[in-house]
PDB file of C-alpha atoms in Angstrom:
ATOM      1  CA  MET A 882      70.172 163.587 145.308  1.00  0.00           C
ATOM      2  CA  ASN A 883      72.263 166.674 145.739  1.00  0.00           C
ATOM      3  CA  GLY A 884      74.885 167.155 148.397  1.00  0.00           C
ATOM      4  CA  PRO A 885      76.910 164.688 150.313  1.00  0.00           C
ATOM      5  CA  SER A 886      75.240 161.609 151.641  1.00  0.00           C
ATOM      6  CA  PRO A 887      75.416 161.019 155.341  1.00  0.00           C
ATOM      7  CA  TYR A 888      76.715 157.565 154.506  1.00  0.00           C
ATOM      8  CA  ASP A 889      79.707 158.851 152.527  1.00  0.00           C
ATOM      9  CA  LEU A 890      82.990 158.470 154.345  1.00  0.00           C
ATOM     10  CA  PRO A 891      85.361 161.386 154.254  1.00  0.00           C
ATOM     11  CA  ARG A 892      88.028 160.800 151.565  1.00  0.00           C
ATOM     12  CA  ARG A 893      91.506 160.599 152.916  1.00  0.00           C
ATOM     13  CA  PRO A 894      94.027 162.685 151.055  1.00  0.00           C
ATOM     14  CA  ARG A 895      96.348 160.536 148.865  1.00  0.00           C
ATOM     15  CA  PRO A 896     100.086 160.826 149.277  1.00  0.00           C
ATOM     16  CA  GLY A 897     101.291 163.747 147.264  1.00  0.00           C
ATOM     17  CA  ASP A 898      97.883 165.337 146.780  1.00  0.00           C
ATOM     18  CA  GLY A 899      98.305 169.025 146.720  1.00  0.00           C
ATOM     19  CA  ARG A 900     102.101 168.737 146.980  1.00  0.00           C
ATOM     20  CA  PRO A 901     104.544 169.724 144.279  1.00  0.00           C
ATOM     21  CA  ARG A 902     106.176 166.645 142.623  1.00  0.00           C
ATOM     22  CA  SER A 903     109.948 166.186 142.974  1.00  0.00           C
ATOM     23  CA  PRO A 904     111.900 167.237 139.870  1.00  0.00           C
ATOM     24  CA  PHE A 905     114.605 164.634 140.664  1.00  0.00           C
ATOM     25  CA  ILE A 906     113.248 161.826 138.445  1.00  0.00           C
ATOM     26  CA  PRO A 907     112.884 163.958 135.263  1.00  0.00           C
ATOM     27  CA  LEU A 908     116.357 165.384 135.875  1.00  0.00           C
ATOM     28  CA  LEU A 909     117.809 161.900 136.295  1.00  0.00           C
ATOM     29  CA  LEU A 910     116.202 160.652 133.089  1.00  0.00           C
ATOM     30  CA  GLY A 911     117.444 163.706 131.230  1.00  0.00           C
ATOM     31  CA  ALA A 912     120.964 163.194 132.517  1.00  0.00           C
ATOM     32  CA  LEU A 913     120.974 159.544 131.423  1.00  0.00           C
ATOM     33  CA  MET A 914     119.707 160.443 127.965  1.00  0.00           C
ATOM     34  CA  GLY A 915     122.357 163.110 127.662  1.00  0.00           C
ATOM     35  CA  MET A 916     125.116 160.739 128.650  1.00  0.00           C
ATOM     36  CA  GLY A 917     123.855 158.178 126.120  1.00  0.00           C
ATOM     37  CA  ILE A 918     123.797 160.744 123.297  1.00  0.00           C
ATOM     38  CA  PHE A 919     127.259 161.988 124.248  1.00  0.00           C
ATOM     39  CA  TYR A 920     128.644 158.413 124.245  1.00  0.00           C
ATOM     40  CA  LEU A 921     126.952 157.639 120.937  1.00  0.00           C
ATOM     41  CA  PHE A 922     128.550 160.568 119.115  1.00  0.00           C
ATOM     42  CA  ASN A 923     131.897 160.587 120.870  1.00  0.00           C
ATOM     43  CA  ARG A 924     132.817 156.915 121.153  1.00  0.00           C
ATOM     44  CA  ARG A 925     136.038 155.917 119.448  1.00  0.00           C
ATOM     45  CA  ALA A 926     136.040 153.728 116.383  1.00  0.00           C
ATOM     46  CA  PRO A 927     137.639 150.271 116.918  1.00  0.00           C
ATOM     47  CA  ALA A 928     141.278 150.040 116.027  1.00  0.00           C
ATOM     48  CA  PRO A 929     141.834 148.590 112.543  1.00  0.00           C
ATOM     49  CA  VAL A 930     142.869 144.942 112.444  1.00  0.00           C
ATOM     50  CA  ASP A 931     146.022 144.082 110.572  1.00  0.00           C
ATOM     51  CA  ALA A 932     144.855 141.412 108.084  1.00  0.00           C
ATOM     52  CA  THR A 933     148.022 141.312 106.051  1.00  0.00           C
ATOM     53  CA  PRO A 934     148.802 137.643 105.233  1.00  0.00           C
ATOM     54  CA  ARG A 935     152.032 136.303 106.645  1.00  0.00           C
ATOM     55  CA  ALA A 936     154.598 134.451 104.604  1.00  0.00           C
ATOM     56  CA  VAL A 937     154.669 130.663 105.088  1.00  0.00           C
ATOM     57  CA  ALA A 938     158.082 129.306 105.946  1.00  0.00           C
ATOM     58  CA  ALA A 939     159.462 126.547 103.763  1.00  0.00           C
ATOM     59  CA  ARG A 940     159.247 123.092 105.313  1.00  0.00           C
ATOM     60  CA  GLY A 941     162.812 122.148 104.642  1.00  0.00           C
ATOM     61  CA  ASP A 942     164.161 118.776 103.628  1.00  0.00           C
ATOM     62  CA  LEU A 943     163.015 115.630 105.404  1.00  0.00           C
ATOM     63  CA  ALA A 944     165.384 113.656 107.604  1.00  0.00           C
ATOM     64  CA  ALA A 945     166.824 110.446 106.195  1.00  0.00           C
ATOM     65  CA  ASP A 946     164.820 108.205 108.550  1.00  0.00           C
ATOM     66  CA  GLU A 947     161.602 110.067 107.644  1.00  0.00           C
ATOM     67  CA  LYS A 948     162.228 109.484 103.948  1.00  0.00           C
ATOM     68  CA  ALA A 949     162.873 105.788 104.607  1.00  0.00           C
ATOM     69  CA  THR A 950     159.635 105.428 106.592  1.00  0.00           C
ATOM     70  CA  ILE A 951     157.600 107.215 103.921  1.00  0.00           C
ATOM     71  CA  ALA A 952     159.081 105.016 101.204  1.00  0.00           C
ATOM     72  CA  LEU A 953     158.386 101.853 103.206  1.00  0.00           C
ATOM     73  CA  PHE A 954     154.743 102.807 103.783  1.00  0.00           C
ATOM     74  CA  SER A 955     154.280 103.748 100.133  1.00  0.00           C
ATOM     75  CA  GLU A 956     155.660 100.380  99.046  1.00  0.00           C
ATOM     76  CA  ALA A 957     153.930  98.105 101.572  1.00  0.00           C
ATOM     77  CA  SER A 958     150.543  99.710 102.257  1.00  0.00           C
ATOM     78  CA  PRO A 959     148.877  98.613  98.960  1.00  0.00           C
ATOM     79  CA  SER A 960     149.467  95.011 100.076  1.00  0.00           C
ATOM     80  CA  VAL A 961     147.442  95.455 103.274  1.00  0.00           C
ATOM     81  CA  VAL A 962     143.760  94.471 103.113  1.00  0.00           C
ATOM     82  CA  TYR A 963     140.673  94.817 105.279  1.00  0.00           C
ATOM     83  CA  ILE A 964     138.794  91.615 106.101  1.00  0.00           C
ATOM     84  CA  THR A 965     135.166  91.343 107.178  1.00  0.00           C
ATOM     85  CA  SER A 966     133.918  88.013 108.471  1.00  0.00           C
ATOM     86  CA  LEU A 967     130.235  87.358 107.731  1.00  0.00           C
ATOM     87  CA  ALA A 968     127.583  85.264 109.449  1.00  0.00           C
ATOM     88  CA  ARG A 969     124.333  84.081 107.875  1.00  0.00           C
ATOM     89  CA  ARG A 970     121.155  85.037 109.728  1.00  0.00           C
ATOM     90  CA  SER A 971     117.638  83.891 108.932  1.00  0.00           C
ATOM     91  CA  THR A 972     115.158  86.746 108.441  1.00  0.00           C
ATOM     92  CA  GLY A 973     112.126  84.641 107.560  1.00  0.00           C
ATOM     93  CA  TRP A 974     111.002  81.246 106.411  1.00  0.00           C
ATOM     94  CA  PHE A 975     113.096  81.318 103.249  1.00  0.00           C
ATOM     95  CA  ASP A 976     115.159  84.517 103.617  1.00  0.00           C
ATOM     96  CA  VAL A 977     118.786  84.512 104.713  1.00  0.00           C
ATOM     97  CA  MET A 978     121.058  87.538 104.945  1.00  0.00           C
ATOM     98  CA  GLU A 979     124.761  87.981 105.716  1.00  0.00           C
ATOM     99  CA  VAL A 980     125.714  90.315 108.540  1.00  0.00           C
ATOM    100  CA  PRO A 981     129.214  91.423 109.613  1.00  0.00           C
ATOM    101  CA  GLN A 982     130.550  89.339 112.476  1.00  0.00           C
ATOM    102  CA  GLY A 983     134.063  90.699 112.897  1.00  0.00           C
ATOM    103  CA  THR A 984     136.847  92.570 111.150  1.00  0.00           C
ATOM    104  CA  GLY A 985     140.603  92.349 110.864  1.00  0.00           C
ATOM    105  CA  THR A 986     143.648  92.996 108.728  1.00  0.00           C
ATOM    106  CA  GLY A 987     145.534  90.759 106.326  1.00  0.00           C
ATOM    107  CA  PHE A 988     148.062  91.015 103.517  1.00  0.00           C
ATOM    108  CA  ILE A 989     148.281  89.811  99.928  1.00  0.00           C
ATOM    109  CA  TRP A 990     150.541  86.781  99.571  1.00  0.00           C
ATOM    110  CA  ASP A 991     150.678  86.396  95.779  1.00  0.00           C
ATOM    111  CA  ARG A 992     149.039  87.454  92.525  1.00  0.00           C
ATOM    112  CA  SER A 993     146.885  84.311  92.549  1.00  0.00           C
ATOM    113  CA  GLY A 994     144.681  85.972  95.144  1.00  0.00           C
ATOM    114  CA  HIS A 995     145.887  84.333  98.353  1.00  0.00           C
ATOM    115  CA  VAL A 996     145.497  86.490 101.455  1.00  0.00           C
ATOM    116  CA  VAL A 997     147.072  85.734 104.831  1.00  0.00           C
ATOM    117  CA  THR A 998     145.319  86.754 108.044  1.00  0.00           C
ATOM    118  CA  ASN A 999     144.859  85.613 111.636  1.00  0.00           C
ATOM    119  CA  PHE A1000     142.635  82.609 112.263  1.00  0.00           C
ATOM    120  CA  HIS A1001     140.702  84.422 114.993  1.00  0.00           C
ATOM    121  CA  VAL A1002     139.565  86.998 112.400  1.00  0.00           C
ATOM    122  CA  ILE A1003     137.549  84.429 110.421  1.00  0.00           C
ATOM    123  CA  LYS A1004     136.858  81.910 113.195  1.00  0.00           C
ATOM    124  CA  ASP A1005     133.199  80.720 113.198  1.00  0.00           C
ATOM    125  CA  ALA A1006     132.460  82.834 110.098  1.00  0.00           C
ATOM    126  CA  ASP A1007     130.208  81.524 107.319  1.00  0.00           C
ATOM    127  CA  ASP A1008     131.799  83.773 104.686  1.00  0.00           C
ATOM    128  CA  ALA A1009     134.422  86.495 104.389  1.00  0.00           C
ATOM    129  CA  GLU A1010     134.980  89.621 102.326  1.00  0.00           C
ATOM    130  CA  VAL A1011     138.311  91.212 101.466  1.00  0.00           C
ATOM    131  CA  THR A1012     138.613  94.934 100.701  1.00  0.00           C
ATOM    132  CA  LEU A1013     141.727  95.959  98.777  1.00  0.00           C
ATOM    133  CA  SER A1014     143.548  99.283  99.027  1.00  0.00           C
ATOM    134  CA  ASP A1015     141.599 100.560  95.986  1.00  0.00           C
ATOM    135  CA  GLN A1016     138.377 100.000  98.036  1.00  0.00           C
ATOM    136  CA  SER A1017     137.196  97.150  95.798  1.00  0.00           C
ATOM    137  CA  ALA A1018     135.546  94.338  97.802  1.00  0.00           C
ATOM    138  CA  TRP A1019     135.825  90.636  96.943  1.00  0.00           C
ATOM    139  CA  LYS A1020     134.161  87.533  98.279  1.00  0.00           C
ATOM    140  CA  ALA A1021     136.766  85.250  99.855  1.00  0.00           C
ATOM    141  CA  ARG A1022     136.859  81.559 100.594  1.00  0.00           C
ATOM    142  CA  LEU A1023     138.940  79.797 103.204  1.00  0.00           C
ATOM    143  CA  VAL A1024     141.603  77.588 101.596  1.00  0.00           C
ATOM    144  CA  GLY A1025     143.836  76.815 104.580  1.00  0.00           C
ATOM    145  CA  ALA A1026     144.148  77.330 108.326  1.00  0.00           C
ATOM    146  CA  ALA A1027     146.543  76.626 111.190  1.00  0.00           C
ATOM    147  CA  PRO A1028     144.490  77.446 114.318  1.00  0.00           C
ATOM    148  CA  ASP A1029     147.358  76.454 116.637  1.00  0.00           C
ATOM    149  CA  LYS A1030     149.460  79.198 115.004  1.00  0.00           C
ATOM    150  CA  ASP A1031     146.503  81.609 114.646  1.00  0.00           C
ATOM    151  CA  LEU A1032     146.975  81.710 110.859  1.00  0.00           C
ATOM    152  CA  ALA A1033     144.496  81.428 108.010  1.00  0.00           C
ATOM    153  CA  VAL A1034     144.684  81.737 104.219  1.00  0.00           C
ATOM    154  CA  LEU A1035     141.841  83.122 102.108  1.00  0.00           C
ATOM    155  CA  ARG A1036     141.545  83.383  98.354  1.00  0.00           C
ATOM    156  CA  ILE A1037     139.831  86.005  96.212  1.00  0.00           C
ATOM    157  CA  GLU A1038     139.197  86.119  92.457  1.00  0.00           C
ATOM    158  CA  ALA A1039     140.648  89.590  91.841  1.00  0.00           C
ATOM    159  CA  LYS A1040     142.684  90.304  88.731  1.00  0.00           C
ATOM    160  CA  ALA A1041     146.431  89.836  89.093  1.00  0.00           C
ATOM    161  CA  GLU A1042     147.190  93.484  88.230  1.00  0.00           C
ATOM    162  CA  ALA A1043     145.056  94.609  91.180  1.00  0.00           C
ATOM    163  CA  LEU A1044     147.098  92.547  93.645  1.00  0.00           C
ATOM    164  CA  ARG A1045     150.356  93.763  95.232  1.00  0.00           C
ATOM    165  CA  PRO A1046     152.059  90.875  97.100  1.00  0.00           C
ATOM    166  CA  LEU A1047     153.875  91.965 100.239  1.00  0.00           C
ATOM    167  CA  LEU A1048     157.679  91.851 100.122  1.00  0.00           C
ATOM    168  CA  LEU A1049     158.857  89.046 102.406  1.00  0.00           C
ATOM    169  CA  GLY A1050     161.781  89.127 104.804  1.00  0.00           C
ATOM    170  CA  THR A1051     163.397  86.944 107.461  1.00  0.00           C
ATOM    171  CA  SER A1052     163.193  87.137 111.239  1.00  0.00           C
ATOM    172  CA  ARG A1053     166.255  84.982 111.890  1.00  0.00           C
ATOM    173  CA  ASP A1054     168.636  87.887 112.434  1.00  0.00           C
ATOM    174  CA  LEU A1055     166.320  90.290 114.262  1.00  0.00           C
ATOM    175  CA  GLN A1056     167.755  92.104 117.272  1.00  0.00           C
ATOM    176  CA  VAL A1057     166.091  93.799 120.210  1.00  0.00           C
ATOM    177  CA  GLY A1058     165.984  97.530 119.556  1.00  0.00           C
ATOM    178  CA  GLN A1059     165.428  97.336 115.806  1.00  0.00           C
ATOM    179  CA  LYS A1060     162.671  99.529 114.420  1.00  0.00           C
ATOM    180  CA  VAL A1061     159.262  98.022 113.753  1.00  0.00           C
ATOM    181  CA  PHE A1062     156.563  99.378 111.413  1.00  0.00           C
ATOM    182  CA  ALA A1063     153.049  97.979 111.712  1.00  0.00           C
ATOM    183  CA  ILE A1064     150.681  98.737 108.834  1.00  0.00           C
ATOM    184  CA  GLY A1065     147.014  97.934 109.312  1.00  0.00           C
ATOM    185  CA  ASN A1066     143.557  98.764 108.035  1.00  0.00           C
ATOM    186  CA  PRO A1067     141.363  98.709 111.145  1.00  0.00           C
ATOM    187  CA  PHE A1068     138.281 100.489 109.748  1.00  0.00           C
ATOM    188  CA  GLY A1069     138.343  99.638 106.048  1.00  0.00           C
ATOM    189  CA  LEU A1070     138.914 103.284 105.085  1.00  0.00           C
ATOM    190  CA  ASP A1071     142.660 103.627 104.685  1.00  0.00           C
ATOM    191  CA  GLN A1072     145.898 102.115 105.907  1.00  0.00           C
ATOM    192  CA  THR A1073     147.468 103.269 109.155  1.00  0.00           C
ATOM    193  CA  LEU A1074     151.112 103.234 110.223  1.00  0.00           C
ATOM    194  CA  THR A1075     152.424 102.655 113.734  1.00  0.00           C
ATOM    195  CA  THR A1076     156.100 102.675 114.658  1.00  0.00           C
ATOM    196  CA  GLY A1077     157.990 101.035 117.501  1.00  0.00           C
ATOM    197  CA  VAL A1078     160.895  98.745 118.264  1.00  0.00           C
ATOM    198  CA  VAL A1079     161.522  95.050 118.809  1.00  0.00           C
ATOM    199  CA  SER A1080     161.312  94.768 122.582  1.00  0.00           C
ATOM    200  CA  ALA A1081     161.886  91.017 123.014  1.00  0.00           C
ATOM    201  CA  LEU A1082     162.465  87.807 121.029  1.00  0.00           C
ATOM    202  CA  GLY A1083     161.468  84.193 121.617  1.00  0.00           C
ATOM    203  CA  ARG A1084     158.293  84.979 123.543  1.00  0.00           C
ATOM    204  CA  ARG A1085     155.367  82.558 123.892  1.00  0.00           C
ATOM    205  CA  ILE A1086     151.662  83.315 123.627  1.00  0.00           C
ATOM    206  CA  GLN A1087     148.576  81.135 123.737  1.00  0.00           C
ATOM    207  CA  SER A1088     146.456  80.619 120.631  1.00  0.00           C
ATOM    208  CA  ASP A1089     142.653  80.333 120.530  1.00  0.00           C
ATOM    209  CA  THR A1090     143.033  76.549 120.654  1.00  0.00           C
ATOM    210  CA  GLY A1091     144.991  76.726 123.905  1.00  0.00           C
ATOM    211  CA  ARG A1092     148.290  75.694 122.289  1.00  0.00           C
ATOM    212  CA  GLN A1093     151.465  77.680 122.916  1.00  0.00           C
ATOM    213  CA  ILE A1094     152.911  79.625 119.979  1.00  0.00           C
ATOM    214  CA  GLU A1095     156.703  79.637 120.240  1.00  0.00           C
ATOM    215  CA  GLY A1096     159.258  82.139 118.917  1.00  0.00           C
ATOM    216  CA  VAL A1097     156.985  85.184 119.052  1.00  0.00           C
ATOM    217  CA  ILE A1098     158.453  88.644 118.347  1.00  0.00           C
ATOM    218  CA  GLN A1099     157.360  91.139 120.989  1.00  0.00           C
ATOM    219  CA  THR A1100     157.056  94.801 120.008  1.00  0.00           C
ATOM    220  CA  ASP A1101     156.424  97.834 122.174  1.00  0.00           C
TER     221      ASP A1101
END
């Protein structure tokens, strides 16, 4: 059917129909592109970084007390051991396995394999294992204990040349203010050194058995 239908509605003119479009948007885009090209070709290169290595200053000689501490640790640390207390656990009808129950530190008493530790480290343990400073581990058996003093003695079957007994001293002439060096092996990896002073003498503490331990040296 030719010609407009009587049912056709007159089409409303759309905004901008028949009107010239604004040149502002193309000009703006062109300006931005121009600025970008100008910046790209005219930006300054970053300043060069001075990567010349600096000289390392010499450490200088150690103080006398530092040398003494280093020598003490070097001498005593091989005598310090790591102790793991073991408990037996049933895993089936006929299967039993040993699991770690606790850990602590001890020291080598002699070349016969005796090791001194605290009684609370091996208390209620079925077995114990001693790790030396060379990381070798040895099964240990309990050969003596004084629970009231929180002391225990273990023995291992290590060769005598692998054992470094700790040098013994006396506490009779200690004075408050003297230096103290505590060497331990809390994680079984390596020995640690902590320094302090004697802060009091003749203290009393209570052991696991409830008895009082007399003549205790208190450190800070």
